[in-house]
CSV table of C-alpha atoms and ligand atoms in Angstrom, one decimal:
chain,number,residue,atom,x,y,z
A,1,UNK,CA,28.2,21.3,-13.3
A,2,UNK,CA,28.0,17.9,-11.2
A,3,UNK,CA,24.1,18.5,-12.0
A,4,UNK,CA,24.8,18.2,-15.5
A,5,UNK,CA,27.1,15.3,-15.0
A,6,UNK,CA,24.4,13.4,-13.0
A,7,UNK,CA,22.1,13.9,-16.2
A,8,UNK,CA,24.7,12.8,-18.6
A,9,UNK,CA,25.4,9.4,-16.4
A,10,UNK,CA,21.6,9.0,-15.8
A,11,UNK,CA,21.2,9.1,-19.7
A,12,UNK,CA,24.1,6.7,-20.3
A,13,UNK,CA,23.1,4.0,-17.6
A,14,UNK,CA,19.5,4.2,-19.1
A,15,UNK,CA,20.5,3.6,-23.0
A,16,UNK,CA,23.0,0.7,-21.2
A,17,UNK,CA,19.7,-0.8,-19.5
A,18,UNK,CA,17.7,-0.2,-22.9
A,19,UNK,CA,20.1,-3.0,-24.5
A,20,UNK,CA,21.2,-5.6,-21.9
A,21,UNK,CA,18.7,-9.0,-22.0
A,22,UNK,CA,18.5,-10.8,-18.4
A,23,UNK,CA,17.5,-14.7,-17.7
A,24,UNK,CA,16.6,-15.5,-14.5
A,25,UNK,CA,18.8,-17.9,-11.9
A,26,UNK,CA,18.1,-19.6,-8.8
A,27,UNK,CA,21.3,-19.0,-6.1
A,28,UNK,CA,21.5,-21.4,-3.4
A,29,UNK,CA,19.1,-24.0,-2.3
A,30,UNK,CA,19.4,-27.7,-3.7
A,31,UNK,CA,21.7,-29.5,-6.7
A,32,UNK,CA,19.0,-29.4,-8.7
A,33,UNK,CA,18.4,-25.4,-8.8
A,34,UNK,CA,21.8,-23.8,-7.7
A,35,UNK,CA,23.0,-22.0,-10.3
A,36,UNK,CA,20.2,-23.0,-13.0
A,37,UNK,CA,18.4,-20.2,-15.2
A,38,UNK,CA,14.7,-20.4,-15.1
A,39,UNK,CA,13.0,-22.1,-18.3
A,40,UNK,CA,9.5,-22.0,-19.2
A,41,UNK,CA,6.8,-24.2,-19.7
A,42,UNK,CA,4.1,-23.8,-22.0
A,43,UNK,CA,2.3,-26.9,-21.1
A,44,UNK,CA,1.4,-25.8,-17.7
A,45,UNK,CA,-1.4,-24.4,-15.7
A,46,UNK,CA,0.6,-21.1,-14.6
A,47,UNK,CA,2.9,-19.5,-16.3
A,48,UNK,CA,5.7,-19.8,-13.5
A,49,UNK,CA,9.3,-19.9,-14.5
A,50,UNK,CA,11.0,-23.1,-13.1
A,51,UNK,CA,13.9,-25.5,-12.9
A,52,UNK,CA,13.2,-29.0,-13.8
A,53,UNK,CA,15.5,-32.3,-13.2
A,54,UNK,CA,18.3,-33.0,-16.4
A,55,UNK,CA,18.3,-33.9,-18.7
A,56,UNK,CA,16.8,-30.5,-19.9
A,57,UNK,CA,14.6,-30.3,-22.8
A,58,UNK,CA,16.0,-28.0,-25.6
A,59,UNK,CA,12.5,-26.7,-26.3
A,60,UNK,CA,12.0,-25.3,-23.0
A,61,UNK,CA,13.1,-21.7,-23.8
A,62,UNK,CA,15.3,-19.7,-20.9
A,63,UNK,CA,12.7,-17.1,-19.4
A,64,UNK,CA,14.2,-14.3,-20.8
A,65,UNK,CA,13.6,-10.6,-19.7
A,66,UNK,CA,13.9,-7.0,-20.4
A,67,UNK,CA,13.9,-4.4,-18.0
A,68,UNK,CA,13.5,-0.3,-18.3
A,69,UNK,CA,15.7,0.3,-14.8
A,70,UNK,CA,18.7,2.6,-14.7
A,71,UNK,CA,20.7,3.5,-12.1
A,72,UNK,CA,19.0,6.7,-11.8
A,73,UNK,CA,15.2,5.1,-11.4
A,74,UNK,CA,15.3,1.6,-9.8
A,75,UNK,CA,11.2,1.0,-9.9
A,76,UNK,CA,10.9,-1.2,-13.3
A,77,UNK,CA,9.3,-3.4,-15.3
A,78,UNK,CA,10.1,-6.7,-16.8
A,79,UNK,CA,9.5,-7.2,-20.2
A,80,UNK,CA,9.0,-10.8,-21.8
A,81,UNK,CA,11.4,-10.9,-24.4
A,82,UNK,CA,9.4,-14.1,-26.5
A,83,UNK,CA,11.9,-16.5,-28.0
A,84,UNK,CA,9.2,-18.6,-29.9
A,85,UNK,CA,8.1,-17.0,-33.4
A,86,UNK,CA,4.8,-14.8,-33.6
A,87,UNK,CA,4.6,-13.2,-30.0
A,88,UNK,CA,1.0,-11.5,-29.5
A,89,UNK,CA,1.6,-7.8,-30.7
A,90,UNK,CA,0.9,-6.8,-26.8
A,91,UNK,CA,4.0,-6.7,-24.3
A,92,UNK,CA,4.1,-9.5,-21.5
A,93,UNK,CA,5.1,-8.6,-18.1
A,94,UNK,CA,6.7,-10.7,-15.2
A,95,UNK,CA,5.0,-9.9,-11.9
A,96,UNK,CA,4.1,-11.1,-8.5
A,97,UNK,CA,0.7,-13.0,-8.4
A,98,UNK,CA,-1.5,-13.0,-5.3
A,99,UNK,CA,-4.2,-15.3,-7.2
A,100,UNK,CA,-3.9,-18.1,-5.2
A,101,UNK,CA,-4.5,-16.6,-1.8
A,102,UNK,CA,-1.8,-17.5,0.2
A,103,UNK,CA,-1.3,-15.2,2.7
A,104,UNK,CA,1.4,-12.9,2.4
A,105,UNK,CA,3.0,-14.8,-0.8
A,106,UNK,CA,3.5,-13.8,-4.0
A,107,UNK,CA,4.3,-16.5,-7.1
A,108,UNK,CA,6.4,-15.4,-9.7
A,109,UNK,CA,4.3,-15.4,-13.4
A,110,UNK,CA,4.2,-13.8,-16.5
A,111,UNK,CA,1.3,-12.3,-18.5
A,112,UNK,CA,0.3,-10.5,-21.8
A,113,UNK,CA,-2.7,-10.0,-20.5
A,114,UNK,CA,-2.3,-8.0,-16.8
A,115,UNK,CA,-5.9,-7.1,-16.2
A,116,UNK,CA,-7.7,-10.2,-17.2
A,117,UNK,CA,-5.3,-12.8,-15.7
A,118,UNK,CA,-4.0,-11.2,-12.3
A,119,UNK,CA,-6.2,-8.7,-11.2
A,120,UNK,CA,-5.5,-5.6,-8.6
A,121,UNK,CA,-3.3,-7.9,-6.5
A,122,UNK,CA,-0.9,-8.5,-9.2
A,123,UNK,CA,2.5,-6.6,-8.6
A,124,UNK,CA,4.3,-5.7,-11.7
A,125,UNK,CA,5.8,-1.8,-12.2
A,126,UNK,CA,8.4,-2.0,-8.9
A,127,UNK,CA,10.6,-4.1,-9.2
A,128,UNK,CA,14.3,-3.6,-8.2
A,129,UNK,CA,17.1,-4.2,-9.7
A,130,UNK,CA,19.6,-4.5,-6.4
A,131,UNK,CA,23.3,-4.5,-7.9
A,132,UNK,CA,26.0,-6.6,-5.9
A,133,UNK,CA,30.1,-6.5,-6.4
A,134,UNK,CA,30.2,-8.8,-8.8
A,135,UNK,CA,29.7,-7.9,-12.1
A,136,UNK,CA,27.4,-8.3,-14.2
A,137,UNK,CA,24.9,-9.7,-11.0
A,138,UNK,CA,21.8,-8.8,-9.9
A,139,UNK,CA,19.4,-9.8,-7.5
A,140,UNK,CA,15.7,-9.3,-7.9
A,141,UNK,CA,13.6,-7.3,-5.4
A,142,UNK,CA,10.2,-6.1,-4.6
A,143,UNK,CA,9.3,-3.6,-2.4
A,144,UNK,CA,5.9,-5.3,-0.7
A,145,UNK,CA,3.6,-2.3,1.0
A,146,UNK,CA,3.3,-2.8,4.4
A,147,UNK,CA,7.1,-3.9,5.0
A,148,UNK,CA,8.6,-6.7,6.5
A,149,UNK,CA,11.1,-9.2,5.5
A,150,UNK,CA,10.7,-10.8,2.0
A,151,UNK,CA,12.3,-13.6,0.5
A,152,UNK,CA,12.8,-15.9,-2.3
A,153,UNK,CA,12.3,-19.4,-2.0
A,154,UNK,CA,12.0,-22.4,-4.4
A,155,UNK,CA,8.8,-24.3,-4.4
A,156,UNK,CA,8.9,-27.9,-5.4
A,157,UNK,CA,5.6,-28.7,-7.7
A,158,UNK,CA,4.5,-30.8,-10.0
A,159,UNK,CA,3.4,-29.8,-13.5
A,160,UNK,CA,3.0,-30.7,-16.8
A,161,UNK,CA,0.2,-32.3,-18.4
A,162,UNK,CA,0.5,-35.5,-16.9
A,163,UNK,CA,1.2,-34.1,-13.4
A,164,UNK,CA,4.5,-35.8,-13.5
A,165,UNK,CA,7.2,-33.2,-13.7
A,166,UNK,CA,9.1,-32.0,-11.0
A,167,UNK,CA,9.4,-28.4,-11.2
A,168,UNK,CA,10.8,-25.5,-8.6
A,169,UNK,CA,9.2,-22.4,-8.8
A,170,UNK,CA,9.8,-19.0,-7.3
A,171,UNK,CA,7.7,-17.6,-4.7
A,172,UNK,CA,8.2,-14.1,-2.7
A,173,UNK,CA,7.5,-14.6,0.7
A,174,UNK,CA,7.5,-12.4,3.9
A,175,UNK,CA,6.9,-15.5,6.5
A,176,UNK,CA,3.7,-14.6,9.0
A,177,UNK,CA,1.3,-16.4,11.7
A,178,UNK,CA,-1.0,-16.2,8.5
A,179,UNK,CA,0.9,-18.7,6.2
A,180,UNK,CA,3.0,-20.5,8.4
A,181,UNK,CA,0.3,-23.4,8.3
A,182,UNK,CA,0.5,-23.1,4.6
A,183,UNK,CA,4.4,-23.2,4.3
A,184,UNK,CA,4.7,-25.8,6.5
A,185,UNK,CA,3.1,-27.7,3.8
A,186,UNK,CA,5.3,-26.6,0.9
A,187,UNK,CA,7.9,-28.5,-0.2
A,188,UNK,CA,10.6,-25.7,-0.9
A,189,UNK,CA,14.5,-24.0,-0.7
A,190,UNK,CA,15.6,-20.6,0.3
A,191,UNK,CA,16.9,-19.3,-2.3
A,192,UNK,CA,17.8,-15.4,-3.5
A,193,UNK,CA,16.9,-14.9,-7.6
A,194,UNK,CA,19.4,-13.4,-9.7
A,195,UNK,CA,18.9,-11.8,-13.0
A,196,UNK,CA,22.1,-12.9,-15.3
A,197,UNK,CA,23.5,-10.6,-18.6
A,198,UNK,CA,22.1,-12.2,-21.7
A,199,UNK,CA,25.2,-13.4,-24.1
A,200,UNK,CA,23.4,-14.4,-27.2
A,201,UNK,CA,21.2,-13.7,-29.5
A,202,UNK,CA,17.5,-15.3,-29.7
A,203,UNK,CA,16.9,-17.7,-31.7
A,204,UNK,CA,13.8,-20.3,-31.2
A,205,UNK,CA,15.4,-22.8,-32.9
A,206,UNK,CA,18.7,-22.6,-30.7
A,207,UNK,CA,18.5,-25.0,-27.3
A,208,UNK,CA,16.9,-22.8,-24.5
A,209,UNK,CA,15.8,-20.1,-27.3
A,210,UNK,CA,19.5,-18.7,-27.1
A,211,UNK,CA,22.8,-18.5,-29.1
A,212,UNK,CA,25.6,-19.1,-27.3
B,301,LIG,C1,9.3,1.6,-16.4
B,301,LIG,O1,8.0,1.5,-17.0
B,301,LIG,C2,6.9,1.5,-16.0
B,301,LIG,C3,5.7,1.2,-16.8
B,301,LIG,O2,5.5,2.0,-17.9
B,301,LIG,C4,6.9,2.8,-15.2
B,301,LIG,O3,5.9,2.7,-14.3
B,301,LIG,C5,8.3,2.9,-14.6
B,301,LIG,O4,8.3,4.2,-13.9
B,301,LIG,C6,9.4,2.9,-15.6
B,301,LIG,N1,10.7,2.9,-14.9
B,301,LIG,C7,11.7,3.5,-15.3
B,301,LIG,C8,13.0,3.4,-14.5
B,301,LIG,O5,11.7,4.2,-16.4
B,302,LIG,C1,7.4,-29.1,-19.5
B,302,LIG,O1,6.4,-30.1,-19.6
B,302,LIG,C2,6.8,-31.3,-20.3
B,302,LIG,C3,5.6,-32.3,-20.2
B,302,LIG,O2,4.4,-31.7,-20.0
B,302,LIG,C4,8.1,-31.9,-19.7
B,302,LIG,O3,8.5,-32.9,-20.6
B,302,LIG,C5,9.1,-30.8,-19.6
B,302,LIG,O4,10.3,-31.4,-18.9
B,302,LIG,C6,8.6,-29.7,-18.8
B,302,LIG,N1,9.6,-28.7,-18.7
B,302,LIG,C7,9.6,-27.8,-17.7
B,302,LIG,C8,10.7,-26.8,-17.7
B,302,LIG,O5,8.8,-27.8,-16.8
């Protein structure tokens, strides 16, 4: 009996996943990124979520996600859900990117194409959904091999075509005698990264690609 019960919520809590869009959010760190969903950015070199200074352009979409996690089976993926018209008819995946060879960091990208861009360091089919108290939050986790203590942090950069945009990025970062000279060098926040319920509808035209 409490077998079959454990199937039945299972089944629920995976067709509840199935229909629940997530943006991400920076929590803590400075004015500019408490509490600010991550936007994208076509016009840069990689495809990092990020928070930018206001006034916010309307055309940078919220990064928005879907994930295959239920309650029952934490190790996911997240899905790009596109917000511009005409995606490419291949699924796009947020992961953990290794490609710039900083020792035991990991940038947050997304990809439609896994094997081309990232390579056999990229980290994209574990991630963890950890649920908190509150409702409706989430916080983001991936379990690293090899252990240790990993954490979020904002990393200030600047982007854009004319190298002029002020942009903080998320990087996942277990700190080691192997980057510390690298960090050191960084401007950047602690931060933890939250995945936030979706409340509207996309719609490219709609500021940040959402209704609401
Ligand atoms: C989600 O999909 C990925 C890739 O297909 C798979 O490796 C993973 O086990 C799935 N997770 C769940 C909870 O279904
Ligand atoms: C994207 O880049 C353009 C210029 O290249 C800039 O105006 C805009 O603020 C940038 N937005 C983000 C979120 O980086």
């Amino acid at each position: 009996m409490k077998f079959t019960t454990l199937l039945t919520l299972c089944a629920t809590a995976a067709a509840q996943a199935a229909q629940t869009d997530y943006f991400f959010r920076f929590a803590g760190g400075n004015a500019i990124i408490n509490g600010q969903r991550l936007r994208g950015n076509n016009s840069i070199s990689y495809y990092s979520p990020g928070v930018t200074r206001p006034p916010y352009n309307p055309d940078d979409h919220f990064m928005r996600l879907s994930t295959n996690a239920s309650a029952c089976s934490p190790a996911a993926v997240l899905t790009v859900v596109p917000t511009h018209p005409h995606p490419p008819p291949v699924p796009g995946y947020y992961g953990l990117s290794d490609k710039e060879g900083v020792p035991d960091a990991y940038r947050l990208v997304y990809t439609y194409r896994v094997a081309e861009d990232y390579g056999a360091g990229f980290r994209y089919t574990e991630w963890q959904l950890r649920r908190t108290g509150e409702a409706g939050r989430v916080l983001l986790r991936y379990p690293v091999a090899g252990g240790g203590e990993w954490k979020w942090i904002a990393v200030r950069e600047m982007s854009g075509g004319a190298g002029d945009v002020e942009k903080w990025v998320p990087w996942y970062v277990k700190r080691s005698a192997a980057n510390a000279a690298k960090l050191a060098e960084w401007d950047f926040e602690s931060v933890d990264l939250e995945l936030v319920q979706a409340k509207g509808g996309v719609n490219s035209q709609a500021p940040g690609g959402v209704d609401e």
